[in-house]
Coordinates of C-alpha atoms and ligand atoms in Angstrom, one line a residue:
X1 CA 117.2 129.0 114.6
X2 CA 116.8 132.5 114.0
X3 CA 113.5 133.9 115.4
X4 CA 112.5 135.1 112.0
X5 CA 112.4 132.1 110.3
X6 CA 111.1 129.7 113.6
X7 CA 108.5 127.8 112.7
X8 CA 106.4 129.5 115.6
X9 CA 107.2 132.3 114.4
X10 CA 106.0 131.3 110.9
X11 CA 102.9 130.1 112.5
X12 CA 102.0 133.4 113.6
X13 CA 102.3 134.9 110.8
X14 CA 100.5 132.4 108.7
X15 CA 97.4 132.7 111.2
X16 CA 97.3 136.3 110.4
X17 CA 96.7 135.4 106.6
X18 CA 95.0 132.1 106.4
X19 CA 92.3 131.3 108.8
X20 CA 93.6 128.7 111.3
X21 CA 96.7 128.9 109.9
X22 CA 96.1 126.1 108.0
X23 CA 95.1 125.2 104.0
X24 CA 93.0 122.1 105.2
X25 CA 90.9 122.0 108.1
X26 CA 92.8 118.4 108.6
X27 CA 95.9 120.0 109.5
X28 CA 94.3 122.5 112.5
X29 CA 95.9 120.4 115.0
X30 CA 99.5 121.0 113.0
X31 CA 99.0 124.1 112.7
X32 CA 102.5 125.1 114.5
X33 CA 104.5 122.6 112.3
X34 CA 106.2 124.2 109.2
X35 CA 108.2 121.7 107.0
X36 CA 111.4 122.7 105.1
X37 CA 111.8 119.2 102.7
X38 CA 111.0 116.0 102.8
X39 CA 113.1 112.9 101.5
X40 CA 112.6 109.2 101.2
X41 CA 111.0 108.1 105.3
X42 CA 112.0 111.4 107.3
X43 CA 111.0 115.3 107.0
X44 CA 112.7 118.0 108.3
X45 CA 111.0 121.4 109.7
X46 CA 112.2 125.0 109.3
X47 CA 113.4 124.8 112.9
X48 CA 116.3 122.2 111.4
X49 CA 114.2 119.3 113.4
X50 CA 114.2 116.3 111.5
X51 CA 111.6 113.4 112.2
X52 CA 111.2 109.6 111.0
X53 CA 107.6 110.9 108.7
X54 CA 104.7 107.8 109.1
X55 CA 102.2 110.5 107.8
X56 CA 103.2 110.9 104.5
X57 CA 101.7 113.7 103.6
X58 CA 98.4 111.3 105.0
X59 CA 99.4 108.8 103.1
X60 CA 100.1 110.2 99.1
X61 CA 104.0 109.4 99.6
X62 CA 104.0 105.7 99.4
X63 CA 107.2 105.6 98.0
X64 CA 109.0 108.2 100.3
X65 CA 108.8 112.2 99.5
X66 CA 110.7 113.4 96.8
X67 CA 111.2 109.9 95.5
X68 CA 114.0 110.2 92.7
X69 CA 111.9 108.7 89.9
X70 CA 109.0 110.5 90.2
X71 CA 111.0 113.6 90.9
X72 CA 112.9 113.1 87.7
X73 CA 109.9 112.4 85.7
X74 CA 108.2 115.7 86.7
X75 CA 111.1 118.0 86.1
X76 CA 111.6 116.6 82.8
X77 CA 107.7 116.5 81.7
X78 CA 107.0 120.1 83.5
X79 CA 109.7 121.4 81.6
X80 CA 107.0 121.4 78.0
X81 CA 104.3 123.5 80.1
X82 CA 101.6 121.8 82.4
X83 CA 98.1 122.8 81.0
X84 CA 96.5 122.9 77.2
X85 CA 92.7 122.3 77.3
X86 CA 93.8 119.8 75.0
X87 CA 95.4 116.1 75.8
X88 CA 99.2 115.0 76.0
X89 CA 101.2 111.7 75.6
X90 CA 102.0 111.5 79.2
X91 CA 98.4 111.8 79.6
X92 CA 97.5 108.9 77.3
X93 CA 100.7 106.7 78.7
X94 CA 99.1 107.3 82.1
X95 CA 95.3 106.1 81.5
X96 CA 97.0 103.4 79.3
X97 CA 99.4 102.4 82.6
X98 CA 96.5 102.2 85.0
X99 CA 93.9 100.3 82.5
X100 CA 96.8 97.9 82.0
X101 CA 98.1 97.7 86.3
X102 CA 94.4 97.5 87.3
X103 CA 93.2 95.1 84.9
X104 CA 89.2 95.0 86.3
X105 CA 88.9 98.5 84.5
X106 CA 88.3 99.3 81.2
X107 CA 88.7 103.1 81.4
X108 CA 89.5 105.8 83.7
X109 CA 89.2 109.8 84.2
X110 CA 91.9 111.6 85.4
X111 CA 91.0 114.3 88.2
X112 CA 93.0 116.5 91.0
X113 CA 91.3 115.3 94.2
X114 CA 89.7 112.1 95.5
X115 CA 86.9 114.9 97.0
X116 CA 86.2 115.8 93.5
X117 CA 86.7 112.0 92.2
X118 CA 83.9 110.7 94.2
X119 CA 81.7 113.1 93.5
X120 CA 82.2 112.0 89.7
X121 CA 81.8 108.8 91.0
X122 CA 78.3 109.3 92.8
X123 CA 77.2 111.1 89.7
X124 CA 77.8 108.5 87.5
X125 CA 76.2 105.7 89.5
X126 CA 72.9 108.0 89.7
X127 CA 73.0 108.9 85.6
X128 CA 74.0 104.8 85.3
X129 CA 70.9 103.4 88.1
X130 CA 68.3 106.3 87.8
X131 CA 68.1 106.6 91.4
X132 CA 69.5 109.5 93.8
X133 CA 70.5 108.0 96.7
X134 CA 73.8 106.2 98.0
X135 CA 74.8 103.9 101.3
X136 CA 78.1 104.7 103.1
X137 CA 79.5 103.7 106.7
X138 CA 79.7 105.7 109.8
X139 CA 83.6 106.2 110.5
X140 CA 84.6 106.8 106.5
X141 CA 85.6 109.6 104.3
X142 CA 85.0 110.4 101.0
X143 CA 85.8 114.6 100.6
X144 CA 84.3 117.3 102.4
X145 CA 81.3 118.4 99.8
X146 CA 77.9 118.6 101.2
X147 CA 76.6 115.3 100.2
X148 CA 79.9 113.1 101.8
X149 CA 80.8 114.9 104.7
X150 CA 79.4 113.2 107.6
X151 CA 79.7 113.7 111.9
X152 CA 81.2 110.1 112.9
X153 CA 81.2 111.3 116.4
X154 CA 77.9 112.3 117.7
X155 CA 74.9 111.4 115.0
X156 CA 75.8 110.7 111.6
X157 CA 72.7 111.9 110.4
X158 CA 73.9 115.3 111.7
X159 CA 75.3 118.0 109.6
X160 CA 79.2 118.2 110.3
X161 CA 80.1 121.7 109.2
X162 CA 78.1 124.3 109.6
X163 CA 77.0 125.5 106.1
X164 CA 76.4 122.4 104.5
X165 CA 73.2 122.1 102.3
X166 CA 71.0 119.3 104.0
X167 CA 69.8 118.7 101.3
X168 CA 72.6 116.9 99.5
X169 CA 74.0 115.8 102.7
X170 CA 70.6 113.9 103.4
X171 CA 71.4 111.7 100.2
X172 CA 73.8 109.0 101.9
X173 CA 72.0 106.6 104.2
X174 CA 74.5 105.8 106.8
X175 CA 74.9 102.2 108.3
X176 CA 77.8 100.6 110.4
X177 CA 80.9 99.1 109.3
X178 CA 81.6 95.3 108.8
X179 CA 77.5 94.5 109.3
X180 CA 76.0 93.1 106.7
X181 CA 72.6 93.1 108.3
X182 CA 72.3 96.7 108.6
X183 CA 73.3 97.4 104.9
X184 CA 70.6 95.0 103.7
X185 CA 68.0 96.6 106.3
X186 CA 68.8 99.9 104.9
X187 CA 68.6 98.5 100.8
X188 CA 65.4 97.0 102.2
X189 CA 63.6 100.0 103.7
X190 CA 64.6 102.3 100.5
X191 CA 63.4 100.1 97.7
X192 CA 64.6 101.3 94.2
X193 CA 66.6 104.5 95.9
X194 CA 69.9 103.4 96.0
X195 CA 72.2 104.1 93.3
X196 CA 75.2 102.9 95.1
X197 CA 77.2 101.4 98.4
X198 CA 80.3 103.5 98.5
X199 CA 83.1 102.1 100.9
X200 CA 86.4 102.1 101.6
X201 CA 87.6 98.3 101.2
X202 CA 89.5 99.1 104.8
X203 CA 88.1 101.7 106.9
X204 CA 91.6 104.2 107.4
X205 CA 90.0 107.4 108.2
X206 CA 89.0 106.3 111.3
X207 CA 91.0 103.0 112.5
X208 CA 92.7 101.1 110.7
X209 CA 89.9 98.0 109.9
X210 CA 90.0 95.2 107.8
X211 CA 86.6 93.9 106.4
X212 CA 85.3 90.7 108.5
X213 CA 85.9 87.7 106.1
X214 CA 82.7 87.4 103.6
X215 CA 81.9 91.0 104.2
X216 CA 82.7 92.4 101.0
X217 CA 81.8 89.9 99.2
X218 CA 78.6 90.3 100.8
X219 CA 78.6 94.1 99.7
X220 CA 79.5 93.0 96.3
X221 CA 76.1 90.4 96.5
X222 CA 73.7 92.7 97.7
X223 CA 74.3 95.1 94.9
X224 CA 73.9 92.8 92.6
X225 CA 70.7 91.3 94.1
X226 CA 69.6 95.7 94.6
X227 CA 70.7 96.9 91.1
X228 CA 73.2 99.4 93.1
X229 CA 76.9 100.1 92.1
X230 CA 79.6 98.9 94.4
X231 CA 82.2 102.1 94.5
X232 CA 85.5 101.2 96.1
X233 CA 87.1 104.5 97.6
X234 CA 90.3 103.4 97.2
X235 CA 91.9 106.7 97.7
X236 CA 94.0 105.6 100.8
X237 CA 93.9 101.4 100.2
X238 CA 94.3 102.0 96.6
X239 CA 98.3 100.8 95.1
X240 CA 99.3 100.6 99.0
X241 CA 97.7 97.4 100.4
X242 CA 98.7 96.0 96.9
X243 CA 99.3 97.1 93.3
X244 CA 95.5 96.7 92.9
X245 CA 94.4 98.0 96.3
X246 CA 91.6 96.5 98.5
X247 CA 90.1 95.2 95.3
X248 CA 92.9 92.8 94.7
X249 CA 94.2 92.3 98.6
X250 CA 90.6 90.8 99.4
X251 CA 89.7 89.5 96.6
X252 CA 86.5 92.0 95.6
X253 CA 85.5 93.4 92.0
X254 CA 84.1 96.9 92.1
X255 CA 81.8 98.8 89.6
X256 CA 83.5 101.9 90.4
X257 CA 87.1 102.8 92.1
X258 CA 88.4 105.8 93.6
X259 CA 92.4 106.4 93.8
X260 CA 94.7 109.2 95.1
X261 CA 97.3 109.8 96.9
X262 CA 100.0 107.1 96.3
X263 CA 98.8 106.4 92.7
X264 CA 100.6 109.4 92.1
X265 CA 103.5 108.8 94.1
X266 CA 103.3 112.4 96.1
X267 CA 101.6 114.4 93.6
X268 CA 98.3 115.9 92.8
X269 CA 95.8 113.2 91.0
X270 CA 92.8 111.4 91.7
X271 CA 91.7 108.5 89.1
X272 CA 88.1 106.9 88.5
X273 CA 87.9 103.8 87.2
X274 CA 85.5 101.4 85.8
X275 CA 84.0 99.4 83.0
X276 CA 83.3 101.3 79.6
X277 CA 79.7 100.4 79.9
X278 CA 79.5 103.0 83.1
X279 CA 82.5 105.2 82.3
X280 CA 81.1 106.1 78.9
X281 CA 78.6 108.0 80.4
X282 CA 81.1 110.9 80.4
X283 CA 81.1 111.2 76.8
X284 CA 77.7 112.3 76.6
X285 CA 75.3 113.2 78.8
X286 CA 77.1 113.0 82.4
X287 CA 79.4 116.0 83.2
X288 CA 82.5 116.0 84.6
X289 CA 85.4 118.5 84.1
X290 CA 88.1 120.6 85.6
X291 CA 90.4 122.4 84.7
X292 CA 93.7 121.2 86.0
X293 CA 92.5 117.5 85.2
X294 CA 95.2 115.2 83.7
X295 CA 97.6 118.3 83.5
X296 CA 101.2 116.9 82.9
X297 CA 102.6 117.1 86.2
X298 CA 100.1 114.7 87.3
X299 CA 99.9 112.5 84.5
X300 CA 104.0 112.6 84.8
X301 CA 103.9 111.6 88.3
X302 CA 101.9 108.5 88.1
X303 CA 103.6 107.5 84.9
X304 CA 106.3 107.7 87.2
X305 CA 104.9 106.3 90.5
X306 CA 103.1 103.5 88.8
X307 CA 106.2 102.3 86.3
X308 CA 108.2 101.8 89.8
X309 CA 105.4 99.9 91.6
X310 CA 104.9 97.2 88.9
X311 CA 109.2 97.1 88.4
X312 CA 110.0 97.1 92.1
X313 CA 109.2 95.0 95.1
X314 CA 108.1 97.8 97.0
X315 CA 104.8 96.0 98.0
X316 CA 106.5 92.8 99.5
X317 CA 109.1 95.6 101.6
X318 CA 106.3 97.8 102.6
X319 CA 104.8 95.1 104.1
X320 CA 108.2 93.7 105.7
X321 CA 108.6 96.8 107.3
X322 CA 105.4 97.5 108.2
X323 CA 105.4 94.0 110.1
X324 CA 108.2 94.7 112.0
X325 CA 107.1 97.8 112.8
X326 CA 103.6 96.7 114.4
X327 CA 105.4 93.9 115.9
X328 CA 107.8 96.5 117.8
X329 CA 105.3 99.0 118.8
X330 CA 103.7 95.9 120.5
X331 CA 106.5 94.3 122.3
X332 CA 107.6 98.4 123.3
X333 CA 104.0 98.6 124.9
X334 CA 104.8 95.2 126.8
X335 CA 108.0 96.2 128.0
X336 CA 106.6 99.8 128.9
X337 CA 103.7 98.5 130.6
X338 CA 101.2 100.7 128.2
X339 CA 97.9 99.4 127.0
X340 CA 99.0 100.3 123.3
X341 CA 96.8 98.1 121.0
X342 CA 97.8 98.2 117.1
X343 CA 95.3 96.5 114.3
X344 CA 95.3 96.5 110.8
X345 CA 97.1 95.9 107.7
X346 CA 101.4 96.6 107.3
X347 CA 101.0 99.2 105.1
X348 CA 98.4 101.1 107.0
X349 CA 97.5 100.0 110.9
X350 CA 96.0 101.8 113.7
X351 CA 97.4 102.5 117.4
X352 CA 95.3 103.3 120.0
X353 CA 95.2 103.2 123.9
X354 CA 92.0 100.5 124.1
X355 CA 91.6 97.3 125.7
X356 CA 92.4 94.2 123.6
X357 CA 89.0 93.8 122.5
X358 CA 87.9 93.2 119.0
X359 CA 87.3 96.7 116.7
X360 CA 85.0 95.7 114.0
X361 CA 83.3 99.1 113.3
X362 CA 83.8 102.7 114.5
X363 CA 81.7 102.6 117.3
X364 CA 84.3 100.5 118.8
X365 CA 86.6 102.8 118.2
X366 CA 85.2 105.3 120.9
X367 CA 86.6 102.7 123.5
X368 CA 89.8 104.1 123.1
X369 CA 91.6 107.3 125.0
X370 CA 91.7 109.1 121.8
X371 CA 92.7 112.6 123.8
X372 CA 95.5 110.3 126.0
X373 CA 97.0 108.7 122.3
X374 CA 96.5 112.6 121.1
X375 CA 99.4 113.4 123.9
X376 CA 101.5 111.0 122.8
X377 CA 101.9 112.1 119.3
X378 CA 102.6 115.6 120.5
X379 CA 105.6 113.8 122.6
X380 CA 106.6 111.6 119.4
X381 CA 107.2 115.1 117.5
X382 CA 109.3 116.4 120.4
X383 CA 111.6 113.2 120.0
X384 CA 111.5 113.2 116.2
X385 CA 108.4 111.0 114.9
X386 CA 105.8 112.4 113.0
X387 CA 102.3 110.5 113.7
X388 CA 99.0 111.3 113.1
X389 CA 96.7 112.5 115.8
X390 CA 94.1 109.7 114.5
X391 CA 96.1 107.0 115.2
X392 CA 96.7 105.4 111.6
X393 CA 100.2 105.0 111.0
X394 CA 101.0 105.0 107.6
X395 CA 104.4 103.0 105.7
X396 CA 106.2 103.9 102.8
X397 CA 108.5 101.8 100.8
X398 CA 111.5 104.4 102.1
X399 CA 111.1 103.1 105.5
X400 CA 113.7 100.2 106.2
X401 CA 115.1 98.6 109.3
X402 CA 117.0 101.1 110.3
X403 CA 113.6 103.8 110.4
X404 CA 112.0 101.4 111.8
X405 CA 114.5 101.0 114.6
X406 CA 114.7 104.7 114.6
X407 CA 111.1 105.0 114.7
X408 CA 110.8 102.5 117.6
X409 CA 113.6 104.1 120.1
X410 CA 111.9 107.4 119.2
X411 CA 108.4 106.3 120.6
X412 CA 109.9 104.5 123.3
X413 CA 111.2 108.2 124.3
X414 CA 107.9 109.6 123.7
X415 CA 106.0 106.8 125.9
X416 CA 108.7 107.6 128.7
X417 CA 107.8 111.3 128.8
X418 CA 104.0 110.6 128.9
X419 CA 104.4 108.0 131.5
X420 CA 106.1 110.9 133.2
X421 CA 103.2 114.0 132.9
X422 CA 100.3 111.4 132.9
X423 CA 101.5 108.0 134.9
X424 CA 97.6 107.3 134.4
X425 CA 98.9 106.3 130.8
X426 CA 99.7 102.7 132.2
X427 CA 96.6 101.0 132.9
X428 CA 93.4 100.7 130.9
X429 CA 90.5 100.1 133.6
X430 CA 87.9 100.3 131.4
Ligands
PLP1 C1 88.9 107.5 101.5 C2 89.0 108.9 101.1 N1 88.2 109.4 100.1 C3 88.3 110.7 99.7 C4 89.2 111.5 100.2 C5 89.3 113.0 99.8 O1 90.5 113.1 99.0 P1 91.1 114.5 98.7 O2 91.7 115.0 100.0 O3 92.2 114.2 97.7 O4 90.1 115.4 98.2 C6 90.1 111.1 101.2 C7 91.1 112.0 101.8 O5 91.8 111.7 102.8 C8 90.0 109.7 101.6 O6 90.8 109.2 102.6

């Protein structure tokens, strides 16, 4: 391609006008990758490379990009203007969808971002509880605002960006993951503090991990017994490991959910949901606003998105495929000779370099050769599979056999050429 329009030559440019070249500090390690379109499982860059996509967008196109429903459904609805300060029928039909497809929530507000969402969220459950404090779980995200944003790696209870007010950051007690002890030791030692336990019902920002069996549950229990709200951050789980999320797929009722990214098949929303008892809280005294909330592109889009997930199988095939998939990385690995371990759920698993030992919370996760896994997926681009440095691999309901077979030959090439620059790759001594 022309050296003009290059993607590294792109790149340069765009460092010269947006710090790091990037619009999310999530993307600094992509910063050289510029995409041209996107369509159903695969993406194609400006350099005419096209790759089998299990990022999706980190995870908002759960249907495949540019799915033709939800594409329709946004041309027609943007097609009447997008904003009023005033309310639409789309944006009606869209809180009336989600009420009706989630059924454990009476009402919902529509927002742009799941960063934005939970802060609503964490409002709410202090105006509901009186109390200022919330419980969360090394290894999880919930947006980068001062009181969420937390350093998994070295000490949670150290700032992770520079500028963030301590203050609010020092709100959220942090515990581990999937240890029902140390949540009840912290609800213990901060009687009458804690407005709520926020968690993801599967930990995806870091992993892929599944709640132990009972731990949930047990979540769900000691907020009952504490007077705290249980806030599912669905914003990942949420419509992908089922129509009704984590809440449904293990069997756990929430005060308050966060969703994003596939509830709007690929576009820009964020929903909180809950009962009217908490949610009407908004009418009056607790504040929550913005701008582009509920505009009719969003409201379009998960019209759109959601109308498709409760008429098509897409659940049942995401899971097929994403089966198959884990199954094949995993018999690749064998044949390879590569200490590739993958956990987690169909729709959203994990793959790491690690021993076979069990990964229960996030300090297990620093077991694995993150940096070695990290080479790999720079490999995986160069033969046309777009992974995510992390190591969660996400699956939309465009992927089929044929991606996944794709997908498979293309990491067995990648694999090949690691074993090549780094034969260490093969054996995990530790
Ligand atoms: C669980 C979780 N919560 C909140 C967020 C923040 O969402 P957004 O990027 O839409 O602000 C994310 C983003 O990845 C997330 O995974």
């Amino acid at each position: 391609m022309s050296g003009e329009r290059s993607g590294a030559d792109l790149a340069r440019r765009m460092t010269a006008v947006v710090p790091g070249g990037v619009d999310s500090n999530v993307r600094l390690e992509v910063a050289d990758l510029f995409i041209e379109s996107g369509s159903g499982a695969r993406i194609r860059d400006v350099d005419g490379r096209e790759y089998i996509d299990h990022v999706l967008g980190q995870g908002p196109a759960f249907l495949g990009h540019a799915h033709p429903a939800v594409l329709a459904a946004v041309r027609d609805a943007i097609g009447t203007g997008m904003t009023f300060a005033a309310q639409t029928r789309v944006e009606l039909r869209a809180a009336e969808l989600l009420v009706d497809t989630l059924g454990w929530a009476e009402q919902v507000r529509i927002g742009m971002t799941s960063t934005e969402t939970v802060q609503a969220a964490l409002r709410v459950a202090r105006a509901h509880t009186g109390r200022r404090r919330f419980l969360r779980f090394r290894g999880q995200y919930h947006g980068w605002l001062d009181t969420t944003l937390m350093d998994w790696t070295v000490d949670p209870a150290r700032l992770a960006s520079e500028g963030q007010d301590p203050d609010a950051a020092g709100q959220g007690i942090t515990v581990p993951w999937n240890d029902l002890a140390a949540a009840e030791a912290a609800l213990a030692a901060h009687p009458g503090e804690i407005a709520a336990i926020i968690t993801e019902p599967m930990m995806c920002n870091a992993g892929a991990i599944p709640p132990l069996p009972g731990y949930l549950a047990g979540l769900r229990s000691l907020c009952d017994a504490h007077g705290a709200l249980l806030i599912l951050d669905e914003t990942i789980t949420g419509f992908r490991l089922a129509l009704g999320g984590g809440a449904e797929r293990f069997g756990v009722r929430p005060d308050l959910a966060i969703y994003g990214k596939a509830v709007a098949g690929g576009y820009p929303a964020s929903v909180l949901a809950g009962p009217a008892a908490i949610m009407g809280r908004f009418a009056a005294g607790t504040n929550h606003s913005g701008t582009f909330n509920a505009n009719v592109l969003s409201c379009a889009a998960i019209v759109a998105a959601l109308e498709v997930m409760r008429d098509e199988p897409v659940h049942a095939r995401v899971e097929a495929t994403g089966a198959a998939l884990m199954d094949g990385i995993r018999a690749l690995a064998g044949e390879l000779g590569v200490p590739l371990q993958v956990r987690g759920l169909p729709p959203a698993f994990h793959v790491s370099f690690d021993t076979p030992d069990p990964v229960v919370s996030y300090a297990d996760l620093l077991r694995a050769d993150s940096a070695r896994y990290r080479r790999l997926v720079r490999h995986a681009r160069e033969a046309g599979l777009y992974l995510a440095g992390r190591g969660i691999w996400y699956v939309s309901a465009a992927h089929d056999v044929e991606t996944t077979r794709t997908a498979l030959d293309r990491l067995g090439t990648a694999i090949r050429m690691l074993l090549r620059d780094d034969p260490a790759a093969a054996p995990v001594t530790r």
